[in-house]
Short mmCIF file of C-alpha atoms and ligand atoms in Angstrom, two decimals:
data_model
loop_
_atom_site.label_atom_id
_atom_site.label_comp_id
_atom_site.label_asym_id
_atom_site.label_seq_id
_atom_site.Cartn_x
_atom_site.Cartn_y
_atom_site.Cartn_z
CA UNK A 1 -0.16 0.01 -0.06
CA UNK A 2 1.31 3.40 -0.77
CA UNK A 3 2.22 5.61 2.17
CA UNK A 4 0.91 8.90 3.33
CA UNK A 5 4.39 10.30 2.05
CA UNK A 6 3.34 9.30 -1.29
CA UNK A 7 0.07 10.79 -0.60
CA UNK A 8 1.80 14.10 0.17
CA UNK A 9 3.87 13.65 -3.13
CA UNK A 10 0.69 13.02 -5.18
CA UNK A 11 -0.98 15.96 -3.72
CA UNK A 12 2.02 18.19 -4.45
CA UNK A 13 3.32 16.55 -7.76
CA UNK A 14 0.63 17.93 -10.21
CA UNK A 15 -0.67 21.38 -10.68
CA UNK A 16 -2.91 21.11 -7.50
CA UNK A 17 -1.99 23.48 -4.62
CA UNK A 18 -2.28 21.62 -1.24
CA UNK A 19 -3.38 25.04 0.28
CA UNK A 20 -6.24 24.95 -1.89
CA UNK A 21 -7.12 21.42 -2.95
CA UNK A 22 -10.17 21.00 -5.07
CA UNK A 23 -12.95 18.68 -3.37
CA UNK A 24 -12.90 16.14 -6.19
CA UNK A 25 -9.07 15.95 -6.17
CA UNK A 26 -9.01 15.21 -2.38
CA UNK A 27 -11.71 12.47 -2.68
CA UNK A 28 -9.58 10.83 -5.44
CA UNK A 29 -6.42 11.01 -3.55
CA UNK A 30 -7.91 9.49 -0.55
CA UNK A 31 -9.47 6.84 -2.52
CA UNK A 32 -5.99 5.51 -3.58
CA UNK A 33 -5.06 4.65 -0.02
CA UNK A 34 -8.28 2.64 0.79
CA UNK A 35 -8.17 -1.03 1.04
CA UNK A 36 -11.48 -2.58 2.04
CA UNK A 37 -11.36 -4.65 5.35
CA UNK A 38 -11.32 -8.47 4.82
CA UNK A 39 -13.00 -9.88 8.00
CA UNK A 40 -16.48 -11.40 7.53
CA UNK A 41 -19.09 -12.98 9.80
CA UNK A 42 -22.17 -15.01 9.19
CA UNK A 43 -25.48 -13.31 10.38
CA UNK A 44 -29.19 -13.96 10.31
CA UNK A 45 -31.19 -12.44 7.50
CA UNK A 46 -32.91 -9.66 9.87
CA UNK A 47 -29.51 -8.79 11.31
CA UNK A 48 -28.01 -8.36 8.01
CA UNK A 49 -30.10 -5.19 7.20
CA UNK A 50 -27.81 -2.38 6.26
CA UNK A 51 -24.68 -4.67 6.40
CA UNK A 52 -22.38 -5.37 3.24
CA UNK A 53 -22.16 -8.81 1.63
CA UNK A 54 -18.96 -10.38 2.21
CA UNK A 55 -19.55 -12.96 -0.61
CA UNK A 56 -21.65 -13.66 -3.68
CA UNK A 57 -24.98 -15.14 -2.96
CA UNK A 58 -25.59 -17.92 -5.45
CA UNK A 59 -29.39 -18.72 -6.22
CA UNK A 60 -30.03 -22.30 -4.92
CA UNK A 61 -33.31 -22.36 -6.62
CA UNK A 62 -35.11 -21.33 -9.64
CA UNK A 63 -37.51 -18.34 -9.19
CA UNK A 64 -40.13 -18.97 -9.83
CA UNK A 65 -39.91 -22.69 -9.23
CA UNK A 66 -42.74 -23.48 -11.80
CA UNK A 67 -44.53 -21.92 -14.45
CA UNK A 68 -47.48 -20.30 -12.78
CA UNK A 69 -50.31 -18.08 -13.17
CA UNK A 70 -49.92 -14.15 -13.27
CA UNK A 71 -53.77 -13.83 -12.93
CA UNK A 72 -56.73 -15.11 -11.74
CA UNK A 73 -58.56 -16.84 -14.64
CA UNK A 74 -58.66 -20.04 -16.63
CA UNK A 75 -55.78 -22.25 -17.78
CA UNK A 76 -56.38 -23.33 -21.25
CA UNK A 77 -54.78 -25.14 -24.29
CA UNK A 78 -54.00 -22.12 -26.56
CA UNK A 79 -54.84 -24.37 -29.62
CA UNK A 80 -58.41 -24.50 -28.37
CA UNK A 81 -59.10 -20.87 -28.57
CA UNK A 82 -61.22 -19.47 -31.35
CA UNK A 83 -60.03 -16.00 -32.18
CA UNK A 84 -63.41 -15.19 -34.18
CA UNK A 85 -65.94 -16.67 -32.04
CA UNK A 86 -66.78 -17.97 -28.57
CA UNK A 87 -64.91 -20.88 -27.27
CA UNK A 88 -66.67 -23.17 -24.78
CA UNK A 89 -64.43 -25.39 -22.60
CA UNK A 90 -65.39 -27.86 -19.68
CA UNK A 91 -63.98 -26.87 -16.32
CA UNK A 92 -62.32 -29.90 -14.94
CA UNK A 93 -60.83 -28.59 -11.67
CA UNK A 94 -59.38 -25.55 -9.93
CA UNK A 95 -55.64 -24.69 -9.18
CA UNK A 96 -54.88 -22.73 -6.21
CA UNK A 97 -51.44 -21.21 -5.08
CA UNK A 98 -50.16 -23.93 -2.98
CA UNK A 99 -52.67 -26.43 -4.01
CA UNK A 100 -52.09 -27.45 -7.52
CA UNK A 101 -54.69 -29.18 -9.93
CA UNK A 102 -53.12 -32.82 -10.22
CA UNK A 103 -54.86 -33.99 -13.36
CA UNK A 104 -54.14 -32.97 -17.12
CA UNK A 105 -56.01 -30.48 -19.20
CA UNK A 106 -57.23 -32.28 -22.31
CA UNK A 107 -58.63 -30.88 -25.55
CA UNK A 108 -61.84 -28.94 -24.99
CA UNK A 109 -60.92 -28.55 -21.07
CA UNK A 110 -59.79 -25.85 -18.80
CA UNK A 111 -58.92 -25.24 -15.07
CA UNK A 112 -59.97 -22.42 -12.97
CA UNK A 113 -56.67 -20.92 -11.76
CA UNK A 114 -55.72 -18.41 -9.09
CA UNK A 115 -52.67 -15.96 -9.25
CA UNK A 116 -49.48 -17.90 -8.27
CA UNK A 117 -50.88 -21.36 -8.81
CA UNK A 118 -48.94 -23.86 -11.00
CA UNK A 119 -49.99 -24.29 -14.72
CA UNK A 120 -51.54 -27.65 -15.02
CA UNK A 121 -50.09 -30.18 -17.27
CA UNK A 122 -51.68 -29.73 -20.76
CA UNK A 123 -52.44 -26.12 -20.42
CA UNK A 124 -50.06 -23.35 -21.69
CA UNK A 125 -52.10 -20.15 -21.44
CA UNK A 126 -54.18 -18.23 -19.05
CA UNK A 127 -57.26 -16.26 -19.94
CA UNK A 128 -58.01 -13.52 -17.21
CA UNK A 129 -61.43 -14.23 -15.58
CA UNK A 130 -62.94 -10.84 -16.90
CA UNK A 131 -62.96 -12.43 -20.32
CA UNK A 132 -64.73 -15.53 -19.24
CA UNK A 133 -68.28 -16.40 -18.26
CA UNK A 134 -68.66 -19.38 -16.40
CA UNK A 135 -71.90 -21.33 -15.79
CA UNK A 136 -71.18 -24.31 -13.58
CA UNK A 137 -69.02 -26.85 -15.55
CA UNK A 138 -68.64 -24.71 -18.78
CA UNK A 139 -66.42 -21.55 -19.39
CA UNK A 140 -67.44 -19.41 -22.32
CA UNK A 141 -64.43 -17.44 -23.58
CA UNK A 142 -65.30 -14.41 -25.78
CA UNK A 143 -63.46 -14.22 -29.34
CA UNK A 144 -60.18 -12.42 -29.08
CA UNK A 145 -56.45 -12.36 -30.15
CA UNK A 146 -55.05 -14.43 -27.35
CA UNK A 147 -51.29 -14.93 -27.50
CA UNK A 148 -49.85 -18.44 -26.70
CA UNK A 149 -48.32 -18.32 -23.05
CA UNK A 150 -50.08 -15.11 -22.01
CA UNK A 151 -50.41 -14.43 -18.35
CA UNK A 152 -47.91 -17.28 -17.49
CA UNK A 153 -44.91 -16.56 -15.32
CA UNK A 154 -42.17 -18.96 -16.56
CA UNK A 155 -40.14 -21.15 -14.32
CA UNK A 156 -36.61 -19.42 -13.75
CA UNK A 157 -37.69 -16.15 -15.37
CA UNK A 158 -36.51 -14.16 -12.50
CA UNK A 159 -33.72 -16.36 -11.27
CA UNK A 160 -32.03 -19.52 -12.42
CA UNK A 161 -30.19 -21.94 -10.11
CA UNK A 162 -26.46 -21.26 -9.83
CA UNK A 163 -26.94 -17.58 -11.02
CA UNK A 164 -25.41 -14.74 -8.77
CA UNK A 165 -28.08 -13.12 -7.11
CA UNK A 166 -26.31 -10.58 -5.11
CA UNK A 167 -22.64 -9.74 -5.34
CA UNK A 168 -20.10 -9.28 -2.78
CA UNK A 169 -20.07 -5.71 -1.73
CA UNK A 170 -23.67 -5.04 -2.19
CA UNK A 171 -25.36 -3.36 0.83
CA UNK A 172 -28.51 -5.22 2.14
CA UNK A 173 -31.59 -3.03 2.04
CA UNK A 174 -35.21 -4.15 2.50
CA UNK A 175 -35.32 -5.23 -1.06
CA UNK A 176 -32.26 -7.57 -0.70
CA UNK A 177 -33.61 -9.14 2.48
CA UNK A 178 -36.81 -9.98 0.61
CA UNK A 179 -35.05 -11.36 -2.35
CA UNK A 180 -32.72 -13.58 -0.20
CA UNK A 181 -35.89 -14.72 1.85
CA UNK A 182 -37.48 -15.68 -1.58
CA UNK A 183 -34.76 -18.06 -2.05
CA UNK A 184 -35.24 -19.48 1.43
CA UNK A 185 -31.71 -18.18 2.59
CA UNK A 186 -31.82 -17.53 6.24
CA UNK A 187 -28.18 -16.40 6.93
CA UNK A 188 -25.63 -14.46 4.77
CA UNK A 189 -21.73 -13.66 5.05
CA UNK A 190 -21.20 -9.97 5.59
CA UNK A 191 -18.16 -7.97 6.11
CA UNK A 192 -17.43 -7.25 9.96
CA UNK A 193 -18.22 -3.88 11.01
CA UNK A 194 -15.84 -1.05 10.62
CA UNK A 195 -14.36 0.09 14.00
CA UNK A 196 -14.14 3.74 14.24
CA UNK A 197 -12.63 5.48 17.18
CA UNK A 198 -13.08 9.32 17.60
CA UNK A 199 -12.29 12.06 19.92
CA UNK A 200 -12.71 15.84 20.25
CA UNK A 201 -9.74 18.12 20.90
CA UNK A 202 -9.96 21.52 22.58
CA UNK A 203 -9.40 23.02 26.09
CA UNK A 204 -12.66 24.96 25.72
CA UNK A 205 -14.74 21.82 25.36
CA UNK A 206 -17.02 20.43 28.18
CA UNK A 207 -18.74 17.07 27.99
CA UNK A 208 -22.49 17.30 28.51
CA UNK A 209 -23.73 16.92 32.13
CA UNK A 210 -20.84 19.15 33.36
CA UNK A 211 -21.34 22.87 34.24
CA UNK A 212 -20.03 25.30 31.68
CA UNK A 213 -17.17 27.74 33.01
CA UNK A 214 -16.54 30.95 31.36
CA UNK A 215 -15.48 30.74 27.76
CA UNK A 216 -16.23 27.02 27.69
CA UNK A 217 -18.65 25.29 25.21
CA UNK A 218 -20.26 21.92 25.12
CA UNK A 219 -18.71 19.42 22.79
CA UNK A 220 -21.36 18.74 20.06
CA UNK A 221 -19.01 17.27 17.49
CA UNK A 222 -18.87 13.98 19.34
CA UNK A 223 -22.53 13.63 19.00
CA UNK A 224 -23.05 14.62 15.24
CA UNK A 225 -20.00 12.19 14.55
CA UNK A 226 -21.63 9.52 16.75
CA UNK A 227 -24.94 9.96 14.78
CA UNK A 228 -23.32 9.92 11.36
CA UNK A 229 -21.09 6.99 12.12
CA UNK A 230 -23.97 5.02 13.86
CA UNK A 231 -26.06 5.57 10.82
CA UNK A 232 -23.29 4.18 8.44
CA UNK A 233 -23.50 1.13 10.49
CA UNK A 234 -19.96 1.45 12.03
CA UNK A 235 -18.92 0.21 15.42
CA UNK A 236 -18.34 3.54 17.20
CA UNK A 237 -15.77 3.98 19.99
CA UNK A 238 -16.32 7.54 21.60
CA UNK A 239 -13.05 8.59 23.36
CA UNK A 240 -14.38 11.84 24.68
CA UNK A 241 -12.77 15.24 24.88
CA UNK A 242 -8.95 15.29 24.78
CA UNK A 243 -7.06 18.51 25.92
CA UNK A 244 -4.78 20.54 23.83
CA UNK A 245 -1.70 18.91 25.35
CA UNK A 246 0.90 17.01 23.33
CA UNK A 247 1.08 14.02 25.85
CA UNK A 248 -2.72 13.65 26.18
CA UNK A 249 -3.05 13.71 22.41
CA UNK A 250 -0.23 11.38 21.84
CA UNK A 251 -1.74 8.83 24.23
CA UNK A 252 -5.26 9.20 22.82
CA UNK A 253 -3.90 8.66 19.24
CA UNK A 254 -2.00 5.60 20.23
CA UNK A 255 -4.93 4.05 21.92
CA UNK A 256 -7.21 4.96 19.17
CA UNK A 257 -5.03 3.57 16.50
CA UNK A 258 -4.53 0.31 18.55
CA UNK A 259 -8.20 -0.51 18.84
CA UNK A 260 -9.86 1.03 15.56
CA UNK A 261 -9.69 0.71 11.80
CA UNK A 262 -10.22 4.27 11.42
CA UNK A 263 -9.54 7.37 13.82
CA UNK A 264 -11.51 10.56 13.47
CA UNK A 265 -10.72 13.70 15.41
CA UNK A 266 -12.42 17.17 15.26
CA UNK A 267 -10.44 20.38 15.99
CA UNK A 268 -6.88 21.11 16.06
CA UNK A 269 -6.13 21.16 12.40
CA UNK A 270 -6.70 24.93 11.65
CA UNK A 271 -3.77 27.43 11.36
CA UNK A 272 -1.84 27.75 14.63
CA UNK A 273 -3.07 24.39 15.95
CA UNK A 274 -1.99 22.36 13.01
CA UNK A 275 1.85 22.69 13.60
CA UNK A 276 1.56 21.20 16.89
CA UNK A 277 -0.63 18.35 15.69
CA UNK A 278 1.44 17.93 12.62
CA UNK A 279 4.62 17.34 14.66
CA UNK A 280 2.78 14.70 16.78
CA UNK A 281 1.28 12.98 13.75
CA UNK A 282 4.55 12.89 12.02
CA UNK A 283 6.12 10.94 14.94
CA UNK A 284 3.05 8.46 15.21
CA UNK A 285 2.25 7.98 11.41
CA UNK A 286 2.05 9.57 8.07
CA UNK A 287 -0.46 12.42 7.77
CA UNK A 288 -0.88 14.98 5.13
CA UNK A 289 -2.57 18.46 5.89
CA UNK A 290 -4.61 19.87 3.33
CA UNK A 291 -6.58 23.23 2.87
CA UNK A 292 -9.42 21.99 0.74
CA UNK A 293 -11.05 24.53 -1.70
CA UNK A 294 -14.46 24.18 0.06
CA UNK A 295 -16.48 26.06 2.38
CA UNK A 296 -17.30 25.16 5.23
CA UNK A 297 -14.47 22.89 6.14
CA UNK A 298 -11.25 24.24 4.84
CA UNK A 299 -8.55 22.41 6.90
CA UNK A 300 -8.62 18.52 6.56
CA UNK A 301 -5.98 15.89 7.72
CA UNK A 302 -5.68 12.58 6.15
CA UNK A 303 -3.29 9.74 6.56
CA UNK A 304 -2.35 6.77 8.62
CA UNK A 305 -1.86 6.56 12.35
CA UNK A 306 -0.18 3.25 13.29
CA UNK A 307 -2.36 0.75 11.16
CA UNK A 308 -5.33 2.88 11.24
CA UNK A 309 -6.65 5.41 8.72
CA UNK A 310 -6.78 8.97 10.09
CA UNK A 311 -9.13 11.84 9.37
CA UNK A 312 -8.60 15.24 11.23
CA UNK A 313 -11.67 17.13 10.79
CA UNK A 314 -11.86 20.92 11.63
CA UNK A 315 -13.45 21.87 14.88
CA UNK A 316 -16.48 23.98 13.71
CA UNK A 317 -19.53 22.10 14.08
CA UNK A 318 -20.99 22.53 10.48
CA UNK A 319 -17.46 21.90 9.12
CA UNK A 320 -17.42 18.55 10.77
CA UNK A 321 -20.77 17.37 9.34
CA UNK A 322 -19.79 18.74 5.89
CA UNK A 323 -16.32 17.37 5.63
CA UNK A 324 -17.66 14.04 6.98
CA UNK A 325 -20.26 13.85 4.31
CA UNK A 326 -18.36 14.91 1.56
CA UNK A 327 -14.87 12.81 2.32
CA UNK A 328 -15.02 10.64 5.32
CA UNK A 329 -18.34 8.92 4.44
CA UNK A 330 -17.39 7.84 0.89
CA UNK A 331 -14.03 6.62 2.40
CA UNK A 332 -15.72 4.62 5.15
CA UNK A 333 -18.13 2.95 2.68
CA UNK A 334 -15.15 1.75 0.54
CA UNK A 335 -13.29 0.50 3.76
CA UNK A 336 -16.67 -1.35 4.77
CA UNK A 337 -16.70 -3.33 1.52
CA UNK A 338 -19.01 -1.49 -0.51
CA UNK A 339 -18.61 -2.14 -4.18
CA UNK A 340 -22.04 -0.55 -5.29
CA UNK A 341 -20.94 2.96 -4.82
CA UNK A 342 -21.44 5.80 -7.24
CA UNK A 343 -21.35 9.51 -6.99
CA UNK A 344 -24.17 10.84 -4.71
CA UNK A 345 -26.88 12.29 -6.85
CA UNK A 346 -27.50 15.87 -7.20
CA UNK A 347 -30.43 17.56 -9.15
CA UNK A 348 -31.09 21.03 -10.20
CA UNK A 349 -33.91 23.16 -8.71
CA UNK A 350 -34.79 26.94 -8.58
CA UNK A 351 -33.28 28.74 -5.66
CA UNK A 352 -35.82 31.16 -4.51
CA UNK A 353 -33.27 32.92 -2.33
CA UNK A 354 -30.19 34.94 -3.41
CA UNK A 355 -27.04 33.28 -2.34
CA UNK A 356 -23.81 34.89 -1.21
CA UNK A 357 -20.85 33.11 -2.98
CA UNK A 358 -17.36 34.35 -4.12
CA UNK A 359 -15.39 32.17 -6.75
CA UNK A 360 -12.48 30.09 -5.43
CA UNK A 361 -14.04 27.41 -3.25
CA UNK A 362 -16.85 24.78 -3.63
CA UNK A 363 -19.64 25.74 -1.17
CA UNK A 364 -22.10 23.34 0.63
CA UNK A 365 -24.78 25.86 1.76
CA UNK A 366 -27.63 24.47 3.87
CA UNK A 367 -30.77 24.50 1.94
CA UNK A 368 -34.46 23.77 2.62
CA UNK A 369 -36.22 21.94 -0.31
CA UNK A 370 -40.00 22.46 -0.43
CA UNK A 371 -42.75 21.83 -2.96
CA UNK A 372 -44.59 24.87 -4.28
CA UNK A 373 -48.41 24.71 -4.82
CA UNK A 374 -47.64 24.40 -8.50
CA UNK A 375 -45.93 21.25 -7.72
CA UNK A 376 -42.26 22.42 -8.46
CA UNK A 377 -39.74 21.78 -5.98
CA UNK A 378 -37.72 24.84 -4.97
CA UNK A 379 -35.03 25.50 -2.62
CA UNK A 380 -34.13 28.35 -0.15
CA UNK A 381 -31.13 28.81 1.92
CA UNK A 382 -31.07 28.45 5.79
CA UNK A 383 -30.15 32.23 6.77
CA UNK A 384 -26.81 32.87 7.92
CA UNK A 385 -24.16 30.35 6.72
CA UNK A 386 -21.40 30.51 9.57
CA UNK A 387 -19.53 27.31 10.12
CA UNK A 388 -20.30 27.37 13.67
CA UNK A 389 -24.18 27.70 12.99
CA UNK A 390 -25.19 24.02 13.66
CA UNK A 391 -28.79 25.15 13.63
CA UNK A 392 -28.46 25.66 9.81
CA UNK A 393 -27.79 21.87 9.67
CA UNK A 394 -30.78 21.05 11.94
CA UNK A 395 -33.18 23.04 9.71
CA UNK A 396 -31.64 21.97 6.37
CA UNK A 397 -32.71 18.94 4.34
CA UNK A 398 -30.29 19.44 1.51
CA UNK A 399 -26.96 20.91 0.67
CA UNK A 400 -26.94 23.53 -2.18
CA UNK A 401 -23.79 22.64 -3.77
CA UNK A 402 -22.12 25.81 -5.69
CA UNK A 403 -19.11 24.91 -7.90
CA UNK A 404 -15.66 26.41 -7.20
CA UNK A 405 -15.82 29.01 -9.88
CA UNK A 406 -19.48 30.09 -9.27
CA UNK A 407 -19.90 33.59 -8.24
CA UNK A 408 -22.97 35.40 -6.33
CA UNK A 409 -26.33 33.53 -7.16
CA UNK A 410 -29.40 35.69 -8.01
CA UNK A 411 -32.74 34.66 -6.80
CA UNK A 412 -34.60 32.52 -9.25
CA UNK A 413 -31.46 30.66 -10.63
CA UNK A 414 -31.15 26.92 -10.94
CA UNK A 415 -28.88 25.36 -8.33
CA UNK A 416 -27.56 21.94 -7.70
CA UNK A 417 -28.91 20.24 -4.52
CA UNK A 418 -27.90 17.14 -2.76
CA UNK A 419 -30.39 15.55 -0.45
CA UNK A 420 -29.44 14.72 3.04
CA UNK A 421 -31.66 11.82 3.37
CA UNK A 422 -29.47 10.10 0.97
CA UNK A 423 -26.41 10.80 2.95
CA UNK A 424 -27.35 8.90 6.20
P1 AMP B 1 -10.39 24.46 16.02
O1 AMP B 1 -10.37 23.79 14.62
O2 AMP B 1 -9.87 23.52 17.05
O3 AMP B 1 -9.65 25.64 16.02
O4 AMP B 1 -11.83 24.85 16.46
C1 AMP B 1 -12.56 25.66 15.54
C2 AMP B 1 -13.72 26.18 16.35
O5 AMP B 1 -14.68 25.15 16.55
C3 AMP B 1 -13.61 26.80 17.68
O6 AMP B 1 -14.63 27.86 17.82
C4 AMP B 1 -13.99 25.70 18.64
O7 AMP B 1 -14.35 26.12 19.86
C5 AMP B 1 -14.94 24.94 17.89
N1 AMP B 1 -15.07 23.68 18.20
C6 AMP B 1 -13.99 22.59 18.29
N2 AMP B 1 -14.35 21.46 18.70
C7 AMP B 1 -15.63 21.60 18.89
C8 AMP B 1 -16.45 20.45 19.45
N3 AMP B 1 -16.20 19.24 19.79
N4 AMP B 1 -17.69 20.87 19.58
C9 AMP B 1 -18.07 22.27 19.62
N5 AMP B 1 -17.49 23.05 18.90
C10 AMP B 1 -15.98 22.85 18.74
MG1 MG B 2 -9.26 23.80 19.00
#
């Protein structure tokens, strides 16, 4: 695996300035260093919700197992049907889902059939019941252009035995649980959970439950980080607040790297603080400090501490969330074994408020997406956009993503939005 020294080299070697690294470039650089974890475990189907498949799942069955009816109606021999005039057939039995008709449908005969019931031997086509009049033993089928095999679901048309149903690296959502259940599969092999340790740095931080002294603030980053990590399905290790003290930080980094796959910190990477953290991290691992051309969330550190991946996020509460969603989330999903990742979707909507924006950085403004009485979806910004205003995140349901070169945005312009629902 390349080292963070080569990461540094990579980020300096080309035209990109590490003091103003474009968002997409930073994402790509980080990706080069990510090797998915390898440990797996076998879990029951319900416990597998949200987990990532650790091996391909092969279908043990054909789905459906038999040719069966897609409709309630009559199973007939297509050759018996007269397109120009009424066809009369003798009803020789009934086929229910789970209780097949055991006989054979001969010429001039038909079987009443329910949705999901096996097509009886001799029949090849189902006529829906709305096109049939049945008086006792005789079914009278109106003239029509009936296709051979109509309303029949073929054995194996969904899945054939031996076929890969779900590939390793796929996250299991409700649809996948249902699909596995339809094959009678009760347990699956999933990647083990990614262990992520995190702590906050700052002498001003107080944990909730303690009184606030003058100039002190409650540590909120540990809670947003907890929430974001827990939603991704990580095993979270909350290491609390660590003072801005080299010895305390060194110990915290050592402990974190020893027990986790990934270490995340908040605070301590901005100008003035970074030099101190930098020296420490140079000693413990290989870490590169970037200034990302984004707002909020400019400073970001990435590298390895011991054997663990390390993300040093800025201290400001909104910056923590934005950098997590835009860099860390994607990286953690790769480490978790996901192979079904693509870029997060964004789409264009009209912005009803004017947006302040200067060219030079990609901005992730907090937006509220609502539907107009006309049916059109529009977005407005959540007031002040300071990176310490966590309320803006709580009010928002999307990011308004403004590209690096964009200038001020007049009200009524089309802007790119990224839904927060898809991020969690
Ligand atoms: P720093 O990056 O350490 O200079 O922090 C930048 C700003 O974020 C400062 O105003 C800090 O007080 C604030 N901050 C840092 N860590 C936290 C935290 N865990 N919770 C809330 N605010 C924080
Ligand atoms: Mg600090």
